[in-house]
Short mmCIF file of C-alpha atoms in Angstrom, two decimals:
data_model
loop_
_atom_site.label_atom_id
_atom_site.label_comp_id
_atom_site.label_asym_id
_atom_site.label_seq_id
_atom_site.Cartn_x
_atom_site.Cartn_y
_atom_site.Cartn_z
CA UNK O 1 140.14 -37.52 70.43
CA UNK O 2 140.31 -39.22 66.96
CA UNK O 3 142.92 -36.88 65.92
CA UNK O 4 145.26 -35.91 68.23
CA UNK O 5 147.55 -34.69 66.07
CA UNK O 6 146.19 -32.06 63.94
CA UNK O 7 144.36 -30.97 67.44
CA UNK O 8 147.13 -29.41 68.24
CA UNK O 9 145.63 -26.36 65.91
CA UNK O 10 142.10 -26.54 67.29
CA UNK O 11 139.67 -24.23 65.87
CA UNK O 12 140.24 -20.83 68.60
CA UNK O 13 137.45 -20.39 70.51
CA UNK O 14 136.06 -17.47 68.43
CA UNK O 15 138.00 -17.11 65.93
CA UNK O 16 137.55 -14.37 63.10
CA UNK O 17 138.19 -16.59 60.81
CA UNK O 18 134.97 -18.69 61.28
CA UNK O 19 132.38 -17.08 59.48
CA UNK O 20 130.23 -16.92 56.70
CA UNK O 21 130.77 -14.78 53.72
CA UNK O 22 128.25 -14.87 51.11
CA UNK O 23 125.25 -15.39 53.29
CA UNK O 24 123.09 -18.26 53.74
CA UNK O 25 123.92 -21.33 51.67
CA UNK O 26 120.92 -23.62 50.10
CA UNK O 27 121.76 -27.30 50.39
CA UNK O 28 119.06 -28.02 47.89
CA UNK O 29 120.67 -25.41 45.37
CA UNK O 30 124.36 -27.05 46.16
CA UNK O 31 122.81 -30.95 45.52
CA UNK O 32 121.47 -30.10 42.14
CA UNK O 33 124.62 -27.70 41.41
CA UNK O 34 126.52 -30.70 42.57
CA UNK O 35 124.93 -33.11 40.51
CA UNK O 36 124.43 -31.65 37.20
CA UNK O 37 128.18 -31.25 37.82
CA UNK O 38 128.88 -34.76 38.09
CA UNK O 39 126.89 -35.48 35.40
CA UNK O 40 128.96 -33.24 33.12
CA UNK O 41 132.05 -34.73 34.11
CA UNK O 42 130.88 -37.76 33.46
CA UNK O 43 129.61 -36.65 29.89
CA UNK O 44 133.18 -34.98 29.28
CA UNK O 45 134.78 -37.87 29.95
CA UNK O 46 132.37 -40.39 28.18
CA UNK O 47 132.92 -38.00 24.85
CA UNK O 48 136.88 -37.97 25.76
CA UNK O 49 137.09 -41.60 25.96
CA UNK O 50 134.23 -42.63 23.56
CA UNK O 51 133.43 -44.87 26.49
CA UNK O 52 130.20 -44.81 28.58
CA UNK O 53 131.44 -44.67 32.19
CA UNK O 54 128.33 -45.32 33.42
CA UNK O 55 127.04 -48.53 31.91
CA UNK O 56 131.01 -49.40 31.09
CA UNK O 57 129.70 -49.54 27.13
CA UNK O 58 132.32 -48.70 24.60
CA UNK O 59 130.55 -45.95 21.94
CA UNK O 60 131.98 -45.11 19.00
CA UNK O 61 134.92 -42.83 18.66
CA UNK O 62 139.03 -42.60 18.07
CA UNK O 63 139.50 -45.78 20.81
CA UNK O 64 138.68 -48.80 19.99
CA UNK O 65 138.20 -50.53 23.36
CA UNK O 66 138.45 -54.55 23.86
CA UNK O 67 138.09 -56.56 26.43
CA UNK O 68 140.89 -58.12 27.98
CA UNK O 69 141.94 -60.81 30.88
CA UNK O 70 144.92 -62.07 32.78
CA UNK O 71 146.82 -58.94 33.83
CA UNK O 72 147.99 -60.14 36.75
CA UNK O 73 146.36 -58.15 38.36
CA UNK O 74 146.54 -58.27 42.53
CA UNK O 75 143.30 -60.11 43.26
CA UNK O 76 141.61 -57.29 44.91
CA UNK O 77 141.36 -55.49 42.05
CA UNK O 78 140.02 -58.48 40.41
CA UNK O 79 136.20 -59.55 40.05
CA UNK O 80 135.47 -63.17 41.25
CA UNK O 81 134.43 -64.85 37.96
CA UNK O 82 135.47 -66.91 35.54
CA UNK O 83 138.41 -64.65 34.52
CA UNK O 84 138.70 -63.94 38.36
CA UNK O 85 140.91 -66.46 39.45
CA UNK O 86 140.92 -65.46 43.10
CA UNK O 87 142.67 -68.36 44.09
CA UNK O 88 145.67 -69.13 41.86
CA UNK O 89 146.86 -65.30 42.36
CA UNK O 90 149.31 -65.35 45.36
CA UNK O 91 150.43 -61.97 47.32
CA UNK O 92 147.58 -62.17 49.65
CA UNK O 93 148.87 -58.95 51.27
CA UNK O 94 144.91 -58.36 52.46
CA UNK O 95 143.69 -61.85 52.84
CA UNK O 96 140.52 -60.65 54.35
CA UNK O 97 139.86 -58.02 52.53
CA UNK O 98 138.90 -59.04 48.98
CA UNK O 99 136.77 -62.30 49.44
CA UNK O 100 134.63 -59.37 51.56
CA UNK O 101 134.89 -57.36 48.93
CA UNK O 102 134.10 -59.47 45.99
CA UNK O 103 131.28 -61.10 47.85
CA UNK O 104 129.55 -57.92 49.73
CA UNK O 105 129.05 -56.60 45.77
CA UNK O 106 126.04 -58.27 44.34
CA UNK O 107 125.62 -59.05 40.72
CA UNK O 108 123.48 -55.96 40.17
CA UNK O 109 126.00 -53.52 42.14
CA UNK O 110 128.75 -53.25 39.41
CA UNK O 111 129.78 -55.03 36.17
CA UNK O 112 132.70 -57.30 35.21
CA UNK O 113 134.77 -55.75 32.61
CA UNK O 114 138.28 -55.45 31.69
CA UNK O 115 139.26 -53.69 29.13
CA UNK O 116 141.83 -52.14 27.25
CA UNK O 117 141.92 -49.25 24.65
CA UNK O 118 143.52 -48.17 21.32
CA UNK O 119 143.62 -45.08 19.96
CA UNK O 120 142.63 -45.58 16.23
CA UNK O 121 145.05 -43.62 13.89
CA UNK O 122 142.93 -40.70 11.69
CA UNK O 123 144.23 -38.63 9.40
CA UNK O 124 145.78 -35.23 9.90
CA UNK O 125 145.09 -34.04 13.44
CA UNK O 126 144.85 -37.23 15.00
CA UNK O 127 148.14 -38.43 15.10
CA UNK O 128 149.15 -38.98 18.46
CA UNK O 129 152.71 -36.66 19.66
CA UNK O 130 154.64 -38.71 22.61
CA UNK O 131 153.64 -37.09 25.80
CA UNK O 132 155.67 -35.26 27.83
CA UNK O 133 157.40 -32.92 25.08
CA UNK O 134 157.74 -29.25 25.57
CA UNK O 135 153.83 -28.25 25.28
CA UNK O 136 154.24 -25.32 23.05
CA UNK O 137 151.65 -24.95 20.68
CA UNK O 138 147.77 -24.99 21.62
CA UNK O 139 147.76 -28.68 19.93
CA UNK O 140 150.41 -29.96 22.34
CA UNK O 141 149.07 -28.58 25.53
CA UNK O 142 145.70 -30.34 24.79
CA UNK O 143 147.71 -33.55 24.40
CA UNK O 144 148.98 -33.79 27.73
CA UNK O 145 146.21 -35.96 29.66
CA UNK O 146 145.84 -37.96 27.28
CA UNK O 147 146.95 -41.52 27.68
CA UNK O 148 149.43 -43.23 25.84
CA UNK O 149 148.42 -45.19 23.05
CA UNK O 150 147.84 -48.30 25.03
CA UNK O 151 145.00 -48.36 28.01
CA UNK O 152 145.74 -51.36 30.11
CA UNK O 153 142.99 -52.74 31.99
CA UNK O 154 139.87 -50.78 33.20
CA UNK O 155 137.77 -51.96 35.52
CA UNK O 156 135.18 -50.01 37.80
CA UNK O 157 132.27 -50.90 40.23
CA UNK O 158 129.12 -49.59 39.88
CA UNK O 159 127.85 -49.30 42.95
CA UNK O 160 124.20 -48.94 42.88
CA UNK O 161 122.91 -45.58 43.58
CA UNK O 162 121.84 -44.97 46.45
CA UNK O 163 120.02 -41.06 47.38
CA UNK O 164 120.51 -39.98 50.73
CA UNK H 1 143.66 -40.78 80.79
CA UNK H 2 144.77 -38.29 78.24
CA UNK H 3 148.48 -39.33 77.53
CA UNK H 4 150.52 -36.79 75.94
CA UNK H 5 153.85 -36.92 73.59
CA UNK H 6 155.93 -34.36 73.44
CA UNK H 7 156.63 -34.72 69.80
CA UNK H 8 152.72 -34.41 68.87
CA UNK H 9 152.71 -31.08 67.61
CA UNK H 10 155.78 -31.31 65.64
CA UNK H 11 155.59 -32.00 62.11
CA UNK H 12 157.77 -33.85 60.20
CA UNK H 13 159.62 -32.93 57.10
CA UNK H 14 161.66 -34.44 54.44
CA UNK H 15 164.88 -32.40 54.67
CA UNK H 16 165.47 -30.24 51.80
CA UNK H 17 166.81 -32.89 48.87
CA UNK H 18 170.17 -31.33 47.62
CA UNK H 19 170.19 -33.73 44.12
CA UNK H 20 166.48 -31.84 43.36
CA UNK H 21 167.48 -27.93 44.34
CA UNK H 22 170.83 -27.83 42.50
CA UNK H 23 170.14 -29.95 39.60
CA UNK H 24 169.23 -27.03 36.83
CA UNK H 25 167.26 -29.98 34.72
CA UNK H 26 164.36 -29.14 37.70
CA UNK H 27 164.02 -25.88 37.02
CA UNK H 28 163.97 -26.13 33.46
CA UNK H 29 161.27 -28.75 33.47
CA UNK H 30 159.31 -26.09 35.87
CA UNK H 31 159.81 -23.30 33.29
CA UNK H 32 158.09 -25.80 30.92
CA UNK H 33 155.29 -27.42 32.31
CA UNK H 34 154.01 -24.38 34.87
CA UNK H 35 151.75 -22.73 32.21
CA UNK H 36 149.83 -25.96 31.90
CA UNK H 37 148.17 -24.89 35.63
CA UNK H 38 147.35 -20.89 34.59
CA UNK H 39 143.84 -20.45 34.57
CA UNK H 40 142.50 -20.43 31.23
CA UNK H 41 140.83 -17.17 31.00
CA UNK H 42 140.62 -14.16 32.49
CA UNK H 43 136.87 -15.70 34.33
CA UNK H 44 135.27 -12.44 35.30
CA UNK H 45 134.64 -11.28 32.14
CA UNK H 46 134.11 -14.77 30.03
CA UNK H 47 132.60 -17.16 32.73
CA UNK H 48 131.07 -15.97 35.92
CA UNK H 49 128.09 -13.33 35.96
CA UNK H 50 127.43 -13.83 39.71
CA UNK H 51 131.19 -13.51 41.14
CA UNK H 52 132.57 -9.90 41.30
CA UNK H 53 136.65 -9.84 41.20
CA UNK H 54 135.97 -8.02 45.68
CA UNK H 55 134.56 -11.55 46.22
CA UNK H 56 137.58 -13.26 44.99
CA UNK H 57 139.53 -11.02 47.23
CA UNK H 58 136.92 -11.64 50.34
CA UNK H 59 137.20 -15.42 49.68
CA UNK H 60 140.92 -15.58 49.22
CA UNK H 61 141.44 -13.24 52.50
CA UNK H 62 139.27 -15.73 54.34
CA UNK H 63 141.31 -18.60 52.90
CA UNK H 64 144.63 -16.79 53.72
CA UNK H 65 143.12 -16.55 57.82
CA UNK H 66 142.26 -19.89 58.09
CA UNK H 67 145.88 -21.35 56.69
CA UNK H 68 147.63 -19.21 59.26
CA UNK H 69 145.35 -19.89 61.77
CA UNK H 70 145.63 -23.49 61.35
CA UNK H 71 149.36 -22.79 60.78
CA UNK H 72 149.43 -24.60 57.22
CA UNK H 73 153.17 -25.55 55.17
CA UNK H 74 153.63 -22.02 53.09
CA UNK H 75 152.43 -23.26 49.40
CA UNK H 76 148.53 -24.87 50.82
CA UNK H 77 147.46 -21.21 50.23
CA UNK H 78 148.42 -20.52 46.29
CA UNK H 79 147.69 -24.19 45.33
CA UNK H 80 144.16 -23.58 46.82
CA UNK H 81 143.88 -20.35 45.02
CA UNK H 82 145.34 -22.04 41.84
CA UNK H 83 142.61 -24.67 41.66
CA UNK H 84 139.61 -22.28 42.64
CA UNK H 85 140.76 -19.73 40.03
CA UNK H 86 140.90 -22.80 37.54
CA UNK H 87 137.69 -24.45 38.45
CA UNK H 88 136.18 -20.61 38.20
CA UNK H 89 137.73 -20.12 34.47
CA UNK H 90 135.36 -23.40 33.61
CA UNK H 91 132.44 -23.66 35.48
CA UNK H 92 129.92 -20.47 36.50
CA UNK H 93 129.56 -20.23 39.99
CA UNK H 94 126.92 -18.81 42.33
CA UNK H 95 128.47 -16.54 44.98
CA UNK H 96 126.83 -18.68 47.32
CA UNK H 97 128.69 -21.43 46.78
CA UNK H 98 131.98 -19.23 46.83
CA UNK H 99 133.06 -20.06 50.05
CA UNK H 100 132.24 -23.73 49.89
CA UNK H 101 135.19 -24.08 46.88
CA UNK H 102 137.02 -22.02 48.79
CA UNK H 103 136.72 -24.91 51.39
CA UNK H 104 137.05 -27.44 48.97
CA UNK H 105 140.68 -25.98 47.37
CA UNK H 106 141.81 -25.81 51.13
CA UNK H 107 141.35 -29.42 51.89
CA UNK H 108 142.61 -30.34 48.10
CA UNK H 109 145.54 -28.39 48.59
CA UNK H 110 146.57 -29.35 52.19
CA UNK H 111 145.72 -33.29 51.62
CA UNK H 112 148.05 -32.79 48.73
CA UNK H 113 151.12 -30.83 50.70
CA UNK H 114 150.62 -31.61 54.39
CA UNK H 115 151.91 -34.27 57.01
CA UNK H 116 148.56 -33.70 58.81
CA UNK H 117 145.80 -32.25 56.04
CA UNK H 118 143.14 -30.14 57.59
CA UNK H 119 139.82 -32.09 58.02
CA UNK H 120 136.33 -31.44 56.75
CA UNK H 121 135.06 -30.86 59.82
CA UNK H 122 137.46 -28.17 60.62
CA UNK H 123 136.94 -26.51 57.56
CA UNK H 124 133.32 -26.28 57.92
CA UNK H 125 133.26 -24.72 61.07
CA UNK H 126 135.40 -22.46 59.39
CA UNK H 127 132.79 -21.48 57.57
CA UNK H 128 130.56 -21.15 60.38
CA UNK H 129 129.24 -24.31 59.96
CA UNK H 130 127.37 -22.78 56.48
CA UNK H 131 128.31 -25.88 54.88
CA UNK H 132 128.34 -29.73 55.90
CA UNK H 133 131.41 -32.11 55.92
CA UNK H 134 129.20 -34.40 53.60
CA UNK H 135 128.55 -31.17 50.98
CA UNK H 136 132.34 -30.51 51.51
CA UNK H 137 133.28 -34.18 50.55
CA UNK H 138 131.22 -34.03 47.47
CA UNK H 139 131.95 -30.88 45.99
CA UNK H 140 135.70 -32.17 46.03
CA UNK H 141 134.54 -34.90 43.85
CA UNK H 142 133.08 -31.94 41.30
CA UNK H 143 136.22 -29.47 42.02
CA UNK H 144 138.55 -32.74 41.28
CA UNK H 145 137.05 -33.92 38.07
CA UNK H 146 136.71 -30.31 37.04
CA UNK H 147 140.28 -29.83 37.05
CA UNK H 148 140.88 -33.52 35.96
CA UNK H 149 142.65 -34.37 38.89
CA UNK H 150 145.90 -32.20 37.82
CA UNK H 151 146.87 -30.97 41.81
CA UNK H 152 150.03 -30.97 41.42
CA UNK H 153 150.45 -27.69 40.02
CA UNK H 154 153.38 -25.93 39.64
CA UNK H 155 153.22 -22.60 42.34
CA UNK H 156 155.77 -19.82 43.11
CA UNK H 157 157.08 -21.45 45.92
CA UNK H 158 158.75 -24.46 43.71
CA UNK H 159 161.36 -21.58 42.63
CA UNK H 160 161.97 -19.77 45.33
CA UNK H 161 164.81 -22.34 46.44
CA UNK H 162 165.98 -22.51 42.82
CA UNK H 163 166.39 -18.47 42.19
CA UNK H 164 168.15 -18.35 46.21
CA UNK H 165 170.95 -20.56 45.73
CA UNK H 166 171.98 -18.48 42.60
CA UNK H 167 172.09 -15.23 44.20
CA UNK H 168 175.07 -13.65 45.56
CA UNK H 169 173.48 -12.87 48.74
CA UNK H 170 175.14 -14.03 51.95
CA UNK H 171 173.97 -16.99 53.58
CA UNK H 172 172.49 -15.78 56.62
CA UNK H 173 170.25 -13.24 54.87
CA UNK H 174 168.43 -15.55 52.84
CA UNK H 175 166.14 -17.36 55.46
CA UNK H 176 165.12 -13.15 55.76
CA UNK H 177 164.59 -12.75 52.11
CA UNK H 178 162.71 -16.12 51.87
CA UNK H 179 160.14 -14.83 54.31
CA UNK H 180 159.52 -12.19 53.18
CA UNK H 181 159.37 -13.82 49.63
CA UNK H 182 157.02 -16.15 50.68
CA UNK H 183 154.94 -13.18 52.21
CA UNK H 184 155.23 -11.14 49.02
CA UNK H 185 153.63 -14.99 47.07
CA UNK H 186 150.60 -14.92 49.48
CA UNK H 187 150.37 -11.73 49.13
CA UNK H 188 150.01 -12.08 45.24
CA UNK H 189 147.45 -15.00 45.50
CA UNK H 190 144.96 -12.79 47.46
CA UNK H 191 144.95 -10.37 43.96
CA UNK H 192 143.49 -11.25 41.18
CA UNK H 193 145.74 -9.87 38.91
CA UNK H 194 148.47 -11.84 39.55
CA UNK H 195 146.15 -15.12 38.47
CA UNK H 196 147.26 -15.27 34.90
CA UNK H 197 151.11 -14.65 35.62
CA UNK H 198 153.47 -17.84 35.33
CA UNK H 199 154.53 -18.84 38.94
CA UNK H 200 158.08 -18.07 38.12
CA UNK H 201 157.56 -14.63 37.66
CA UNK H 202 155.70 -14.32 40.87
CA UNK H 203 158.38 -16.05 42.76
CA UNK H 204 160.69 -14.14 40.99
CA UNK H 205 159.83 -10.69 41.49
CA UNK H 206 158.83 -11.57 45.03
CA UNK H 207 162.59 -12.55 45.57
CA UNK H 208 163.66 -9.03 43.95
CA UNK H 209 160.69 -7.18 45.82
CA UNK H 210 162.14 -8.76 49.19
CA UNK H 211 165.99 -7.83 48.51
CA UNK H 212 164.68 -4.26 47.54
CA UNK H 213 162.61 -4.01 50.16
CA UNK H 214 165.18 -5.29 52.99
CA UNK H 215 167.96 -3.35 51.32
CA UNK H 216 166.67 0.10 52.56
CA UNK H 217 167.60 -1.33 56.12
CA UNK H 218 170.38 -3.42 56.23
CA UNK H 219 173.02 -4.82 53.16
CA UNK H 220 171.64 -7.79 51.50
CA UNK H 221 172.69 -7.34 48.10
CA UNK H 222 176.33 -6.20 46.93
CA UNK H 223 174.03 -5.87 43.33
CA UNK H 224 172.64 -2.68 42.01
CA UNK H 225 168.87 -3.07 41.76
CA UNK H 226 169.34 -2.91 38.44
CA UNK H 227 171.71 -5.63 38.21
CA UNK H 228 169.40 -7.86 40.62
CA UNK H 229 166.66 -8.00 37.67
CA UNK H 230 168.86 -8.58 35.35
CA UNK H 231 170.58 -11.41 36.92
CA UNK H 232 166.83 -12.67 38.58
CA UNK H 233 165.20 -12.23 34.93
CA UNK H 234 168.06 -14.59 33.70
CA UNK H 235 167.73 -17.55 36.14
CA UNK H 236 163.63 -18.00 34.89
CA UNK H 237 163.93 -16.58 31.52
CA UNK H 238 161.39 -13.55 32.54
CA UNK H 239 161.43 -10.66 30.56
CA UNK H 240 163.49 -7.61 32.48
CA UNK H 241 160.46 -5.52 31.79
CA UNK H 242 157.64 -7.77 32.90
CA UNK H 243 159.70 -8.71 36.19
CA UNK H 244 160.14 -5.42 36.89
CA UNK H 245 156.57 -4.19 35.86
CA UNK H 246 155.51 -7.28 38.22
CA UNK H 247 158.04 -6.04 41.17
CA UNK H 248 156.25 -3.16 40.79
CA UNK H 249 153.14 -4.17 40.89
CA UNK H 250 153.46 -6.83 43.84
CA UNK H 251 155.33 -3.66 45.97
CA UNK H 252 151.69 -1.81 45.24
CA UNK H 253 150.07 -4.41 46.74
CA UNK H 254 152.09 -4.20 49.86
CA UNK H 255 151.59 -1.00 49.77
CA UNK H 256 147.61 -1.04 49.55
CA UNK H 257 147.79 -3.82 51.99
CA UNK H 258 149.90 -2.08 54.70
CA UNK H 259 147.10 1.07 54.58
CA UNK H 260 144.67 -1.70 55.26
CA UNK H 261 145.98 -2.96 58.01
CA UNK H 262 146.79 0.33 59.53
CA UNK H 263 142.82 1.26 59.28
CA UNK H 264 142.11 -1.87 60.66
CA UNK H 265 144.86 -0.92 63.34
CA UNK H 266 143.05 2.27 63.59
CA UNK H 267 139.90 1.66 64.03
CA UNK H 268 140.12 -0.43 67.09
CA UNK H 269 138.07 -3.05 66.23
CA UNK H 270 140.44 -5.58 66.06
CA UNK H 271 142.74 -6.68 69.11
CA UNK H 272 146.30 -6.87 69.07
CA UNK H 273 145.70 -10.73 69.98
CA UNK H 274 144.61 -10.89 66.15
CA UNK H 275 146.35 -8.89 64.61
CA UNK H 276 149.44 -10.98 66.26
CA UNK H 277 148.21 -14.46 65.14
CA UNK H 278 148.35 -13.62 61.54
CA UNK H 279 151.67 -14.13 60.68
CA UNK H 280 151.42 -11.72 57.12
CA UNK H 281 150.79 -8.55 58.44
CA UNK H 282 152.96 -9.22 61.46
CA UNK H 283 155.84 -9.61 58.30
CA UNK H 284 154.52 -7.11 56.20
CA UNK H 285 155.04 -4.53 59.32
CA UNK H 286 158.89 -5.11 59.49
CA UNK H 287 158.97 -3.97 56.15
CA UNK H 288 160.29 -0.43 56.11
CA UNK H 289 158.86 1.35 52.92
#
């Protein structure tokens, strides 16, 4: 028993409630749904950001996105590099955790970046409202994911992409 | 050696936070941001050719089942519906893979509300093992960037405590009238229509349906039912005429769904062991209409 707790609502033996409603389900069907779905998310977000998630390239667009160091970051989050400092950073709440980390990612899994973003000032609709007003109008309510005007430090791993 | 603890099937709650419930600025801000989380369209007619509005209904009556069954905290239910009706306003959907969001909203929603969140694994045998944990896990990844990872969505239930404590209503009826409020917002999640309405006027004309309702048999309100709009359209700014056009409309529900049940009483099919375990119609049937 992994989970006791939740156990105590075990699945009745029979239950109505476990069944199927729409018929059989294809798993090959769901994997490419599931994928092409990804894929536009990613695509949404690479066109939101002007930033190619994927290959962490900047693109052109309303950010203007530059690399930056020394954040101060805790050194997990941190690659181990010359910007890395893994040692000079203190906390050390998980001292065995990042050197694993940083050294079970090879150099092809992922790519160092940091960066932060500005959002370039354009003319008429561009200019950025302060988040959090009173979304009211259809221009507002589109405003409210987006970030403030300053993107502090972005940093992903790629892990390499692996097909079950 | 199996070892058990007495306090293992107890879940534990914050107690309710007095500085959040009575400060009006939490309502307000509520009434602001709770159209952000509507669905943006009405998806059977713009979006989805494969979905027909009785498969929403089969889906969310399936969802409903397994919350009670698994004896989920009262809002799991409409967040889950609020994120599969707004992934289903974006993205066209096979009915096939119906059930598998409906999986998917479940574990979103009850990761996002509960002490203990129901598990993939649970959830797929749920669905008569149709689907996989590992499908499960990555469709969340779709549902989640699909609704840009905005869960925390505003639902009826976030007003219920803020339209109860302006009442005039006597103490000990309102842990009554908040059942049966909370009934009447499940209730609504299960219909369609309802989908587009701001989650204040749902919890609002839930709270009227459930004074009207229990008034017939005992005094809860000193108030006309007239007077009870008035004063329940004024604490979330609803219109009197579309809170009492949706008090109507959520006591129609009832009503459809109490002839339901009593066919599904009637035809025998169904054992009273059932019928006991879900904890809606077992309300619904104190109701005296």
């Amino acid at each position: 028993m992994s989970e006791p707790s939740r156990d105590a609502h075990p699945v009745p033996q029979g239950s109505k409630a476990c069944r199927r409603l729409f018929g059989p389900v294809d798993s090959e069907q769901l994997r490419r749904d599931c994928d092409a779905l990804m894929a536009s998310c990613v695509q949404e977000a690479c066109e939101r950001w002007n930033f190619d998630f994927v290959t962490e390239t900047p693109l052109e667009g309303n950010f203007a996105w530059e690399p930056v160091w020394g954040l101060g970051l805790p050194k997990v989050y941190l690659p181990s590099g010359p910007w890395g400092t893994r040692d000079n950073l203190g906390g050390g709440k998980r001292p065995s955790s990042s050197p694993v980390l940083l050294q079970g990612i090879t150099q092809e899994d992922h790519v160092d970046l940091s960066l932060s973003c500005t959002l370039v000032p354009r003319s008429s609709e561009q200019a950025e409202g302060s988040p959090g007003g009173p979304g009211t109008s259809q221009g507002r309510k589109r405003r409210q994911t987006n970030m403030t005007d300053f993107y502090h430090s972005k940093r992903r791993l790629i892990f390499s992409k692996k097909k079950p | 050696m199996e070892l058990l603890c007495c306090e293992m099937d107890r879940v534990r709650r914050a107690v309710p936070d007095a500085n959040l419930l009575y400060d009006d600025r939490i309502l307000q801000n509520l009434l602001t941001i709770e159209e952000r989380y509507l669905p943006q369209c009405s998806y059977f007619k713009c979006v989805q050719k494969d979905i027909q509005p009785y498969m929403r209904r089969m889906v969310a009556t399936w969802m409903l089942e397994v919350c009670e069954e698994q004896k989920c905290e009262e809002e799991v239910f409409p967040l889950a519906m609020n994120y599969l009706d707004r992934f289903l306003a974006g993205v066209p959907t096979p009915k096939t893979h119906l059930q598998l969001l409906g999986a998917v909203c479940m574990f979103l929603a009850s990761k996002l509300k509960e002490t203990i969140p129901l598990t993939a694994e649970k959830l797929c045998i749920y669905t008569d093992n149709s689907i996989k944990p590992q499908e499960l896990l990555e469709w969340e990844l779709v549902v989640l960037g699909k609704l840009k990872w905005n869960l925390a969505a505003v639902t009826p239930h976030d007003f219920i405590e803020h339209i109860l404590r302006k009442l005039p209503q006597p103490n000990e009826k309102l842990p009554l009238i908040r059942k049966h409020a909370q009934t009447f917002i499940a209730l609504c999640a299960t219909d369609f229509k309802f989908a587009m309405y701001p989650p204040s006027m749902i919890a609002t004309g839930s709270v009227g349906a459930a004074i009207c309702g229990l008034q017939q048999d005992e005094d809860v309100s000193s108030l006309t039912s007239d007077a009870l709009v008035e004063l329940l359209a004024k604490i979330t700014n609803t219109d009197v005429d579309c809170l009492k056009a949706c008090q109507e409309q959520i006591e129609v529900v009832l009503l459809n769904s109490l002839q339901q049940f009593r066919q599904d009483q009637g035809d025998g099919s169904k054992s009273e062991d059932e019928l006991d375990q879900a904890s809606t119609p077992t309300d619904v049937r104190d109701i005296d209409l």
